Amino acid sequence: MKRLGVDNWGERLTRRLAGRLSRRSALARLGALLVAAPAFPLLPVQRARAADAGNGTDFSREAQAHDDTACNYWRYCGIDGNLCSCCGGSVHSCPPGSQPSPTSWIGSCINPADQRSYLIAYRDCCGASICNKCSCLGTDHAMPIYRPQANNHVIWCIGANTFEYHCSMAVLVGLAE
Amino acid sequence: MGRRSAITMGLAACVLAPIAAVAIGATPPVLPAASARPRTPLPAAQVAYLTSCGGCHGIEGVSAPGKVPTLRGLTGSFLCTRQGRDFLVRLPDVALTTLSDRMLTEVMNFVVFDIGAPVAGGRPAPAYTIGEVARLRREPLTDTGLTAYRNRVVAGLAARCEVPAALHVYAARVTIAR
């Protein structure tokens, strides 16, 4: 019976391997592979790639979740203005004498406490002269002025009684993902 | 010095899209409680609504009556006629958004069915399809007087369905007092 070329080739390969390798050798190599494989994701290169693939930003890597009068407080990743927290108000309430604008722009920031992304409304307090304390600038998800819907430099007092800017809040709207 | 230039002050982006009428006497916006940390992620369509539309139109679809069109309870009425249905997608800030056709379709259905009330009178309207939205957004209403066009659309709606009275009132003018 005529044998196919691939049969001959397969037989030669199998016999050569059987002649050279012991069963122990094969088991040792398989064992080494099993032990070594889980170590690869721990290598720094892999960790760096994982960090890039995540939803972290330059801001979020330096952000903190305990002091809302500091510019690196996590909710301020897209804020542009003076923190209401430093002006007699809070992160979600206007200082006395100013009123919250009904309009805002909504971005999202990562909370370092759980690494999840939360929607944040940057809502200005209007109707009092500017509070010059704690001027901060975060640019995450902010768009240039030609897309003013998400521009943080606009005075967001649209719909308020006056366009007089006092300070900016960072109101938690919801969990994004 | 103030950090915001006067040049940017007049850029009231939100008033470019007169989607619905102004609800007279609507309740003022309520700021959500900020201390509690929400545990459940919002649906993707709601997240896209909030980041693309909700800043101006309001988290609940109501923000600054008289200045920004109210969506809550009103948007569903536009589904009463083909012209009204098309109008919502052809609004410049809707048609020209950076959202994909698929996500824009989800947002539109969220806006008309979840934020807007069901259409009054007539048959229940079907949801927007991706193909429909993709086709409509290629024809944005950029070369017409939007307020006049909107008035014609609303007249058409009122002729066929029972539309809320608030739908007839629209004030696109933003008064900036200093």
Short mmCIF file of C-alpha atoms in Angstrom, two decimals:
data_model
loop_
_atom_site.label_atom_id
_atom_site.label_comp_id
_atom_site.label_asym_id
_atom_site.label_seq_id
_atom_site.Cartn_x
_atom_site.Cartn_y
_atom_site.Cartn_z
CA MET A 1 0.00 0.00 0.00
CA LYS A 2 1.30 3.39 -0.93
CA ARG A 3 1.76 5.67 2.06
CA LEU A 4 1.16 9.36 1.95
CA GLY A 5 4.15 11.67 2.43
CA VAL A 6 2.60 13.19 5.52
CA ASP A 7 2.36 9.75 7.12
CA ASN A 8 6.05 9.13 6.59
CA TRP A 9 6.90 12.57 7.92
CA GLY A 10 4.73 12.08 11.00
CA GLU A 11 6.22 8.71 11.74
CA ARG A 12 9.76 10.01 11.49
CA LEU A 13 9.00 12.92 13.80
CA THR A 14 7.31 10.75 16.40
CA ARG A 15 10.11 8.18 16.42
CA ARG A 16 12.75 10.90 16.71
CA LEU A 17 10.98 12.54 19.66
CA ALA A 18 10.46 9.20 21.35
CA GLY A 19 14.15 8.43 20.97
CA ARG A 20 15.34 11.72 22.38
CA LEU A 21 12.87 12.64 25.06
CA SER A 22 11.97 10.70 28.16
CA ARG A 23 8.51 10.88 29.67
CA ARG A 24 10.05 12.58 32.66
CA SER A 25 11.54 15.24 30.47
CA ALA A 26 8.16 15.96 28.90
CA LEU A 27 6.48 16.09 32.33
CA ALA A 28 9.20 18.39 33.67
CA ARG A 29 8.71 20.83 30.84
CA LEU A 30 4.94 20.76 31.21
CA GLY A 31 5.31 21.35 34.96
CA ALA A 32 7.66 24.25 34.47
CA LEU A 33 5.21 25.82 32.06
CA LEU A 34 2.34 25.47 34.55
CA VAL A 35 4.36 27.04 37.34
CA ALA A 36 5.76 29.89 35.27
CA ALA A 37 2.62 30.97 33.44
CA PRO A 38 0.86 32.76 36.32
CA ALA A 39 3.97 34.82 36.97
CA PHE A 40 3.86 36.61 33.64
CA PRO A 41 0.98 39.01 34.42
CA LEU A 42 2.98 40.18 37.44
CA LEU A 43 5.80 41.53 35.32
CA PRO A 44 6.04 45.33 35.32
CA VAL A 45 5.43 45.57 31.59
CA GLN A 46 2.13 43.77 31.98
CA ARG A 47 1.09 45.96 34.91
CA ALA A 48 1.94 49.12 33.01
CA ARG A 49 -0.16 47.96 30.09
CA ALA A 50 -3.06 47.15 32.39
CA ALA A 51 -2.86 50.62 33.89
CA ASP A 52 -2.97 52.21 30.43
CA ALA A 53 -5.88 50.05 29.37
CA GLY A 54 -7.85 51.07 32.46
CA ASN A 55 -9.88 54.24 32.69
CA GLY A 56 -7.35 56.16 34.72
CA THR A 57 -6.33 59.69 33.84
CA ASP A 58 -3.38 61.79 34.93
CA PHE A 59 -5.73 63.54 37.33
CA SER A 60 -7.22 60.37 38.80
CA ARG A 61 -3.82 58.86 39.55
CA GLU A 62 -3.05 61.82 41.85
CA ALA A 63 -6.59 62.28 43.19
CA GLN A 64 -7.68 61.92 46.81
CA ALA A 65 -11.07 61.47 48.45
CA HIS A 66 -10.78 63.16 51.85
CA ASP A 67 -10.22 66.91 51.30
CA ASP A 68 -12.76 68.69 49.09
CA THR A 69 -11.01 72.03 49.53
CA ALA A 70 -7.97 70.83 47.56
CA CYS A 71 -7.77 70.93 43.78
CA ASN A 72 -6.89 67.24 43.57
CA TYR A 73 -10.11 66.12 45.26
CA TRP A 74 -11.41 63.42 42.94
CA ARG A 75 -14.61 65.18 41.87
CA TYR A 76 -12.67 68.16 40.54
CA CYS A 77 -11.20 66.33 37.53
CA GLY A 78 -13.06 68.67 35.16
CA ILE A 79 -13.62 71.79 37.26
CA ASP A 80 -12.53 75.26 36.19
CA GLY A 81 -13.05 77.93 38.78
CA ASN A 82 -13.14 78.66 42.47
CA LEU A 83 -14.19 75.88 44.80
CA CYS A 84 -17.45 76.59 46.63
CA SER A 85 -16.01 74.41 49.41
CA CYS A 86 -13.51 77.18 50.11
CA CYS A 87 -16.08 79.97 49.84
CA GLY A 88 -18.55 79.12 52.59
CA GLY A 89 -20.48 76.53 50.61
CA SER A 90 -19.71 72.90 49.91
CA VAL A 91 -19.10 70.56 47.04
CA HIS A 92 -22.88 70.43 46.50
CA SER A 93 -24.25 73.63 48.07
CA CYS A 94 -23.82 77.29 47.27
CA PRO A 95 -22.40 79.77 49.77
CA PRO A 96 -25.00 82.07 51.36
CA GLY A 97 -25.93 84.90 49.02
CA SER A 98 -25.43 82.96 45.82
CA GLN A 99 -27.78 80.64 43.92
CA PRO A 100 -27.10 77.43 42.00
CA SER A 101 -27.43 77.73 38.26
CA PRO A 102 -30.06 75.37 36.83
CA THR A 103 -27.65 74.50 34.01
CA SER A 104 -24.26 72.86 34.22
CA TRP A 105 -21.99 70.66 32.24
CA ILE A 106 -21.67 67.04 33.20
CA GLY A 107 -18.43 65.12 33.07
CA SER A 108 -17.15 62.04 34.87
CA CYS A 109 -14.38 61.39 37.39
CA ILE A 110 -12.87 58.28 38.91
CA ASN A 111 -13.25 57.89 42.66
CA PRO A 112 -9.95 56.60 44.10
CA ALA A 113 -11.89 54.86 46.88
CA ASP A 114 -13.39 52.30 44.49
CA GLN A 115 -11.83 53.13 41.10
CA ARG A 116 -15.26 53.57 39.58
CA SER A 117 -16.41 56.35 37.29
CA TYR A 118 -19.05 58.78 38.55
CA LEU A 119 -20.95 61.46 36.67
CA ILE A 120 -20.24 64.91 38.08
CA ALA A 121 -22.25 68.05 37.33
CA TYR A 122 -20.10 71.17 37.40
CA ARG A 123 -22.67 73.62 38.58
CA ASP A 124 -21.81 77.25 39.19
CA CYS A 125 -23.12 79.41 41.99
CA CYS A 126 -24.20 82.77 40.67
CA GLY A 127 -25.43 86.10 41.92
CA ALA A 128 -22.51 87.14 44.10
CA SER A 129 -19.16 88.61 43.19
CA ILE A 130 -16.39 86.15 42.44
CA CYS A 131 -14.90 84.22 45.33
CA ASN A 132 -11.20 84.32 44.68
CA LYS A 133 -10.24 81.36 46.85
CA CYS A 134 -9.09 77.90 45.73
CA SER A 135 -8.86 78.47 41.99
CA CYS A 136 -8.60 75.07 40.31
CA LEU A 137 -8.40 73.75 36.78
CA GLY A 138 -9.19 70.14 35.87
CA THR A 139 -9.61 69.22 32.23
CA ASP A 140 -10.85 65.62 32.17
CA HIS A 141 -13.60 65.26 29.56
CA ALA A 142 -13.72 69.02 29.02
CA MET A 143 -14.03 70.06 25.39
CA PRO A 144 -12.75 73.16 23.58
CA ILE A 145 -14.91 76.24 23.36
CA TYR A 146 -16.22 75.25 19.93
CA ARG A 147 -18.07 72.45 21.75
CA PRO A 148 -19.36 74.67 24.54
CA GLN A 149 -21.75 72.03 25.90
CA ALA A 150 -18.77 70.44 27.65
CA ASN A 151 -16.53 73.45 28.02
CA ASN A 152 -15.55 74.26 31.56
CA HIS A 153 -14.46 77.83 30.88
CA VAL A 154 -17.97 78.99 30.07
CA ILE A 155 -19.74 80.76 32.89
CA TRP A 156 -22.45 78.25 33.64
CA CYS A 157 -24.98 80.76 34.95
CA ILE A 158 -27.35 80.17 32.02
CA GLY A 159 -30.84 80.27 33.47
CA ALA A 160 -29.74 81.85 36.74
CA ASN A 161 -30.94 85.29 37.75
CA THR A 162 -27.63 86.90 36.88
CA PHE A 163 -24.47 86.00 35.05
CA GLU A 164 -22.32 87.04 37.99
CA TYR A 165 -20.05 84.09 38.77
CA HIS A 166 -19.27 83.25 42.39
CA CYS A 167 -17.87 79.70 42.58
CA SER A 168 -18.19 76.17 41.21
CA MET A 169 -19.62 72.99 42.74
CA ALA A 170 -19.03 69.37 41.73
CA VAL A 171 -22.33 67.60 42.30
CA LEU A 172 -22.47 63.82 42.20
CA VAL A 173 -25.10 62.74 39.65
CA GLY A 174 -24.72 58.99 39.48
CA LEU A 175 -22.52 55.99 38.87
CA ALA A 176 -21.46 55.84 35.23
CA GLU A 177 -20.07 52.29 35.06
CA MET B 1 -8.75 88.57 37.98
CA GLY B 2 -11.74 86.41 37.21
CA ARG B 3 -10.75 83.27 35.38
CA ARG B 4 -13.47 83.30 32.85
CA SER B 5 -13.35 85.68 29.96
CA ALA B 6 -16.31 87.77 28.99
CA ILE B 7 -16.07 86.36 25.48
CA THR B 8 -17.26 82.99 26.62
CA MET B 9 -20.09 84.28 28.72
CA GLY B 10 -22.58 84.60 25.93
CA LEU B 11 -21.96 81.15 24.59
CA ALA B 12 -25.13 79.61 25.81
CA ALA B 13 -24.74 76.30 24.10
CA CYS B 14 -27.80 74.75 25.51
CA VAL B 15 -30.25 77.09 23.89
CA LEU B 16 -29.26 76.02 20.39
CA ALA B 17 -31.57 73.05 20.37
CA PRO B 18 -35.19 74.04 20.88
CA ILE B 19 -36.47 70.54 21.41
CA ALA B 20 -39.60 71.18 23.37
CA ALA B 21 -41.60 73.95 24.83
CA VAL B 22 -41.14 75.69 28.09
CA ALA B 23 -43.16 74.42 30.98
CA ILE B 24 -44.59 77.39 32.75
CA GLY B 25 -44.55 77.06 36.46
CA ALA B 26 -42.46 73.90 36.38
CA THR B 27 -40.87 72.95 39.64
CA PRO B 28 -37.34 74.25 40.12
CA PRO B 29 -34.55 71.72 39.62
CA VAL B 30 -33.67 69.62 42.59
CA LEU B 31 -30.01 68.94 43.18
CA PRO B 32 -29.38 65.31 43.96
CA ALA B 33 -28.08 64.40 47.37
CA ALA B 34 -24.34 64.33 47.06
CA SER B 35 -23.28 62.48 50.14
CA ALA B 36 -24.65 59.04 49.37
CA ARG B 37 -22.54 57.12 46.90
CA PRO B 38 -24.73 55.42 44.30
CA ARG B 39 -24.20 51.68 43.98
CA THR B 40 -26.01 50.87 40.76
CA PRO B 41 -24.62 52.09 37.44
CA LEU B 42 -27.02 54.14 35.36
CA PRO B 43 -28.12 52.67 32.02
CA ALA B 44 -25.80 53.56 29.13
CA ALA B 45 -28.50 55.62 27.40
CA GLN B 46 -29.04 57.69 30.54
CA VAL B 47 -25.30 58.24 30.97
CA ALA B 48 -25.09 59.43 27.35
CA TYR B 49 -28.12 61.67 27.88
CA LEU B 50 -26.58 63.20 30.99
CA THR B 51 -23.16 63.86 29.48
CA SER B 52 -24.47 65.00 26.08
CA CYS B 53 -27.75 66.78 26.91
CA GLY B 54 -28.51 66.71 30.64
CA GLY B 55 -26.19 69.53 31.71
CA CYS B 56 -28.40 72.08 29.99
CA HIS B 57 -31.72 70.25 29.74
CA GLY B 58 -31.48 69.05 33.31
CA ILE B 59 -30.82 65.76 35.03
CA GLU B 60 -34.58 65.12 35.10
CA GLY B 61 -35.34 66.93 31.83
CA VAL B 62 -36.22 70.24 33.49
CA SER B 63 -33.66 72.99 34.07
CA ALA B 64 -34.33 76.65 33.35
CA PRO B 65 -37.91 77.13 32.13
CA GLY B 66 -38.01 80.06 29.75
CA LYS B 67 -34.40 79.63 28.74
CA VAL B 68 -33.74 75.97 28.08
CA PRO B 69 -36.52 73.85 26.56
CA THR B 70 -38.11 71.48 29.05
CA LEU B 71 -38.09 67.84 27.96
CA ARG B 72 -39.95 66.18 30.80
CA GLY B 73 -43.48 65.27 29.88
CA LEU B 74 -43.29 66.97 26.50
CA THR B 75 -40.94 65.17 24.13
CA GLY B 76 -43.22 62.19 23.62
CA SER B 77 -45.80 64.43 21.95
CA PHE B 78 -43.47 64.97 18.99
CA LEU B 79 -43.97 61.33 17.99
CA CYS B 80 -47.57 62.11 17.03
CA THR B 81 -46.58 63.12 13.50
CA ARG B 82 -43.85 62.04 11.13
CA GLN B 83 -42.69 65.65 10.89
CA GLY B 84 -42.45 65.94 14.67
CA ARG B 85 -40.70 62.60 14.98
CA ASP B 86 -38.14 63.62 12.37
CA PHE B 87 -37.76 67.09 13.85
CA LEU B 88 -36.29 65.85 17.14
CA VAL B 89 -33.45 63.98 15.41
CA ARG B 90 -32.82 66.73 12.86
CA LEU B 91 -32.27 69.38 15.55
CA PRO B 92 -28.68 70.55 15.02
CA ASP B 93 -27.31 69.64 18.43
CA VAL B 94 -28.94 66.22 18.17
CA ALA B 95 -27.97 65.42 14.58
CA LEU B 96 -24.42 66.73 14.95
CA THR B 97 -23.60 65.15 18.28
CA THR B 98 -20.48 63.01 18.60
CA LEU B 99 -22.57 60.00 19.66
CA SER B 100 -22.70 56.99 17.34
CA ASP B 101 -25.90 56.21 15.46
CA ARG B 102 -26.57 53.33 17.84
CA MET B 103 -26.07 55.36 21.02
CA LEU B 104 -27.95 58.36 19.66
CA THR B 105 -30.88 56.04 18.92
CA GLU B 106 -30.82 54.80 22.50
CA VAL B 107 -30.65 58.36 23.81
CA MET B 108 -33.56 59.46 21.61
CA ASN B 109 -35.71 56.60 22.84
CA PHE B 110 -34.73 57.44 26.43
CA VAL B 111 -35.67 61.09 25.86
CA VAL B 112 -39.05 60.45 24.23
CA PHE B 113 -40.20 57.43 26.24
CA ASP B 114 -38.53 57.78 29.65
CA ILE B 115 -38.27 61.55 30.05
CA GLY B 116 -41.14 62.52 27.79
CA ALA B 117 -44.69 61.44 28.48
CA PRO B 118 -46.40 58.95 26.15
CA VAL B 119 -47.96 60.60 23.16
CA ALA B 120 -51.50 61.72 23.89
CA GLY B 121 -54.11 60.57 21.42
CA GLY B 122 -53.35 58.54 18.36
CA ARG B 123 -51.61 55.19 18.40
CA PRO B 124 -48.60 54.35 20.56
CA ALA B 125 -45.51 55.39 18.64
CA PRO B 126 -42.81 52.86 17.77
CA ALA B 127 -39.29 53.37 19.04
CA TYR B 128 -36.68 55.03 16.87
CA THR B 129 -34.59 52.56 14.90
CA ILE B 130 -30.87 52.92 14.23
CA GLY B 131 -31.45 53.14 10.49
CA GLU B 132 -34.05 55.87 10.95
CA VAL B 133 -31.78 57.94 13.19
CA ALA B 134 -28.79 57.43 10.87
CA ARG B 135 -30.84 58.70 7.93
CA LEU B 136 -32.40 61.66 9.75
CA ARG B 137 -29.20 62.97 11.28
CA ARG B 138 -27.74 63.38 7.82
CA GLU B 139 -30.30 66.15 7.27
CA PRO B 140 -29.78 68.53 10.19
CA LEU B 141 -32.01 71.61 10.38
CA THR B 142 -29.15 74.03 9.92
CA ASP B 143 -30.55 76.31 7.22
CA THR B 144 -33.91 77.25 8.66
CA GLY B 145 -35.28 79.46 11.38
CA LEU B 146 -35.61 76.87 14.08
CA THR B 147 -38.23 78.65 16.18
CA ALA B 148 -40.52 79.25 13.20
CA TYR B 149 -40.00 75.68 12.03
CA ARG B 150 -40.77 74.40 15.49
CA ASN B 151 -44.00 76.39 15.58
CA ARG B 152 -45.12 74.71 12.35
CA VAL B 153 -44.22 71.30 13.77
CA VAL B 154 -46.19 71.95 16.95
CA ALA B 155 -49.18 73.22 14.95
CA GLY B 156 -49.12 69.93 13.08
CA LEU B 157 -48.97 67.99 16.35
CA ALA B 158 -51.85 69.94 17.86
CA ALA B 159 -53.99 69.28 14.79
CA ARG B 160 -53.71 65.52 15.28
CA CYS B 161 -53.07 64.86 18.99
CA GLU B 162 -53.84 66.29 22.37
CA VAL B 163 -50.61 68.04 23.17
CA PRO B 164 -49.78 69.64 26.54
CA ALA B 165 -50.41 73.38 26.61
CA ALA B 166 -46.79 73.95 27.55
CA LEU B 167 -45.75 72.67 24.14
CA HIS B 168 -47.11 75.85 22.55
CA VAL B 169 -44.85 78.11 24.54
CA TYR B 170 -41.27 78.44 23.56
CA ALA B 171 -38.82 81.13 24.57
CA ALA B 172 -35.47 80.75 22.92
CA ARG B 173 -34.24 84.13 23.97
CA VAL B 174 -31.67 84.14 26.72
CA THR B 175 -31.59 87.24 28.83
CA ILE B 176 -28.20 87.91 30.26
CA ALA B 177 -28.34 90.36 33.12
CA ARG B 178 -25.17 91.61 34.66
#
